[in-house]
Amino acid sequence: MELGFLGGGGFALQGRRNIGLKKEKWLGKRRTVAMMAYDHLKVEPKWQKVWDEQETFRTPDVPKAGKELEERKKFYALDMFPYPSGTGLHVGHPEGYTATDILSRYKRHQGFNVLHPMGWDAFGLPAEQYAVQTGTHPRETTKKNVDRFRSQLKRLGMSYDWNRELSTTDERYYKWTQWIFLKLFERGLAYQAEVPVNWCPELGTVLANEEVINGKSERGGFPVERRPMRQWMLRITEYAERLLEDLDTLDWPESLKTMQREWIGRSEGTEMSFDVKSHSDRSISVYTTRPETICGVSYVCLAPEYENIMELVAEGQRESVEQYIQEAIMKSDRDRTGEGATKKTGVWTGSMVINPVNGEEVPLWVADYVLGGYGTGAVMAVPAHDQRDFEFATEFDLPIMEVVTGGDISKSAYDGPGKIVNWNNALSLDLDGMDAAEAKMKLKENFAETGLGRWTVKYKLRDWLFSRQRYWGEPFPIVFVDGEPRALHDSELPLVLPDVDTYQPSGTGESPLSTIDSWVQVKDKETGKDAVRETNTMPQWAGSCWYYLRYIDPENDDVLVDRDLEKYWMPVDLYVGGVEHAVLHLLYARFWHKVLYDCGVVSTKEPFQRLVNQGIILGNVEYTGFKDASGDYVSTKLINEVDETIKRTGERVFGEQMDAKDLLKKGDSFFLKSNPEVRVQARSHKMSKSRGNVVNPDDVIQEHGADALRCYLMFMGPLEQVKPWTTTGVQGLSRFFQKVWRIFTEEDEDGNAPLNPMISENANPSKEQLAALHGTIKTVTQLTEEMKFNTALASMMEYINTAMKWEGPIDRCLLEPFVVLLSPYAPHLTEELWEKLGHSGSVSKVPWPKHNEEHLAVDEVQYSLLINGKQKLRLSTAVGLDKDAAEAFARSALKIHGDEVNGKPIKKVVFVPNKLVNFVA
């Protein structure tokens, strides 16, 4: 075998992986150590195979009833299961999965029964679109994608119980999705209604508001139009108050709970009527949370969808109102009220309405910023104290009257507290000068006595549109007999998707299922009459609303979930996923769970007790330098980065990609090495194929190993933060594992890496060594429990750095607990080390080490002695010195006498107990 030089003075044996010689002082004496690099490509597949064959992470069977069931500790860790796309995972996906895996492994070490499952949210539009384009059955596409995802997750060392794997597309699974729908139907919570929907002709389906961006479909960017269609709806509004109240019982991020509260949008206010002047028998009912501002109403505004709206329009305005309504109803709710609604639009109906409080006549308008689904579909507009009304009034030159003092209404509305003005004794009440909050209560009492208004509670939450005009989804277990919907019997479930010849949209607004006469036309089993199946399918949300329950009892064909098992495992102890699901998925799942609670299927009111949102992993930092028209670099300090113009001159600038090696970092900014006055833009973007910044985990695993990837994803920073990816960071974790490997192993004559002979059974560890170990155990335990994985890893790195400085043989008792501490984070490496330490069985089954406080009590600590912030000495001294004693110790060691240091007067002495003394001169 040929010898070649290693950088660093050793030799490499060509043909073997990273083998070399290194001189180092470690474990007693300066010696030449034969090093064999940790080979993740050999170790990781070995243990993945063992885990698979031995079903190492299979969820323990638990008794189905009795005291024993109640006494056994459990931990249910759940990932938001993925949609298995054809592109596979990128490095951002496993971040949350790794977090739950670490907690699951940690809890197993602590003796918990752990349920840690994985499955696939596999119905939905992408697979159907692929089927339309290629003719491939979505079932085949889904299976291929699932196989890829599964292999990637196994390669990452995730400790899932693969015996519980499920897919929403499995007939045995969606049988129970259909069963839950029937429960909703039986309880009057599923009904049909004709509603305006977002119809995408190109995709041939209805889209949720969240799937429409600026009038186009989120997937594909196809035009979307609004049209009325008969749809299945779920009455989630019936549960609005419970969904709101029970948020207080959950250990969720407060920001996420706030998002749900705002989405539910509970408010208390008054409903009252404005009579239409030209129609003595017609009135407009409005809802307001601020009845005390009613004397500031300058117009009333209707939603374009307002029922029988044209009956209220004056003859001369009919044409313009009809045209406006047609344009408005084509827009999505987001475009009408969200960021896309940059300018208020509307049209006067030609009619006037009468203010019920002061009798004044105000115009009746139609405007698309008012939504038909919220409140009464009509608003009393008070421009001085509502910003949307202010913008509309400004656009159409309508009156703006102050009725609550406290703000400047010349440029924007004021919606804060204040005193009532311009009430003018309306309703024979003297409210002028009264605090607005007090005036509201006064009016509440008055309205209750006079019947002029009705105090009520409203919610922004709308019923859930539950139909999709697709093939690849759960069929509704409904047939229509004489035009009326009838539920299938439980014995008829599952209603299985039929095979189709084409996946193309029907062209009629119905799903591709409508083209299969043999499936659509059936006989009703109950009456024997001709019946027609529902041809819409359920949305992708359906299967993800309850999957956490099926993991508990996945093979049960008799009931959705065994009651005793459900009672044992629920609620989910830890749920981890992206913040993009903060509202819809989590709200829908909570709704279904509450319905199942009411049905007696589940024992808890809420499904997910603790929830954590992992942050987004951004792509590598991209550096952009800017040049002006003459080709000279321009510092980003002078650039408005939004429109890439130089603020000073308005001259156009042009960006070009820069290489990190040509840049100099100062603080948090980057500058040209060739001209340190020029700052460049350094920015990370969300990973996407279009930017070309997606990092494939398979590539990272191949080069650095799954353990390095897992630990780097945790080491990048707190789990909840947004973090940029850097390849050098993975390399740092890989080097850490090489250090660990070198402590535990030493190459033998055959090129193997047996246990290092300097590891001893009876090396009599020193007090300092035991303090380091038990301090690490205490720290890692606490930080792992708190999911502060980055600092837990830092603590283990510090321990290894300390251990490499120890002299003499090292006792096994100092290393074996460390292997267990590292095991949840780097499972492959630690399994290999545990085997080399002579143990049989998986390290994942070993009890978690406990620290001993007696070993943490130290007599001495290391003090840093500094002058002007620069360390001059580091010496040991007694623990617990007060400031005077520590200063005296420092003066003696640094030979400082009097009030000067090097001829300069001492301004102050900084003292940090048990850490440092700093003389500032």
Tab-separated table of C-alpha atoms in Angstrom, residues 180 183-185 187-191 233-240 242-243 252 260 461-466 545-546 548 583-599 602 605-608:
chain	number	residue	atom	x	y	z
A	180	ILE	CA	-66.356	10.922	11.089
A	183	LYS	CA	-71.091	11.773	12.568
A	184	LEU	CA	-70.890	15.409	11.530
A	185	PHE	CA	-73.818	14.867	9.157
A	187	ARG	CA	-75.370	16.003	14.251
A	188	GLY	CA	-76.337	18.665	11.708
A	189	LEU	CA	-72.760	19.899	11.455
A	190	ALA	CA	-72.397	18.943	7.755
A	191	TYR	CA	-74.826	20.576	5.353
A	233	MET	CA	-70.063	22.945	4.515
A	234	LEU	CA	-69.037	22.062	8.072
A	235	ARG	CA	-70.595	24.100	10.854
A	236	ILE	CA	-67.389	24.919	12.719
A	237	THR	CA	-69.030	28.147	13.890
A	238	GLU	CA	-71.089	26.070	16.333
A	239	TYR	CA	-67.840	25.408	18.201
A	240	ALA	CA	-66.391	28.932	18.011
A	242	ARG	CA	-65.290	26.386	22.829
A	243	LEU	CA	-62.416	26.690	20.372
A	252	TRP	CA	-48.764	26.646	22.849
A	260	GLN	CA	-56.285	31.569	16.378
A	461	LEU	CA	-64.967	32.587	11.850
A	462	ARG	CA	-66.925	31.217	8.872
A	463	ASP	CA	-68.247	27.721	8.282
A	464	TRP	CA	-65.731	25.418	6.625
A	465	LEU	CA	-66.173	24.853	2.880
A	466	PHE	CA	-65.571	21.120	2.614
A	545	CYS	CA	-57.748	16.336	11.079
A	546	TRP	CA	-57.589	13.106	13.046
A	548	TYR	CA	-52.971	11.370	15.483
A	583	VAL	CA	-54.660	28.468	11.968
A	584	LEU	CA	-56.321	26.156	9.472
A	585	HIS	CA	-54.989	22.656	10.179
A	586	LEU	CA	-54.825	23.204	13.919
A	587	LEU	CA	-58.245	24.830	14.080
A	588	TYR	CA	-59.855	22.131	11.939
A	589	ALA	CA	-58.230	19.331	13.970
A	590	ARG	CA	-59.369	20.916	17.231
A	591	PHE	CA	-62.919	21.199	15.835
A	592	TRP	CA	-63.070	17.529	14.778
A	593	HIS	CA	-61.614	16.454	18.101
A	594	LYS	CA	-64.303	18.328	20.011
A	595	VAL	CA	-66.989	16.692	17.884
A	596	LEU	CA	-65.462	13.283	18.624
A	597	TYR	CA	-65.383	14.228	22.314
A	598	ASP	CA	-69.093	15.005	22.150
A	599	CYS	CA	-69.626	11.626	20.455
A	602	VAL	CA	-62.171	10.555	22.751
A	605	LYS	CA	-61.278	18.119	24.989
A	606	GLU	CA	-58.094	19.055	23.119
A	607	PRO	CA	-55.793	16.899	20.978
A	608	PHE	CA	-52.393	18.630	21.287
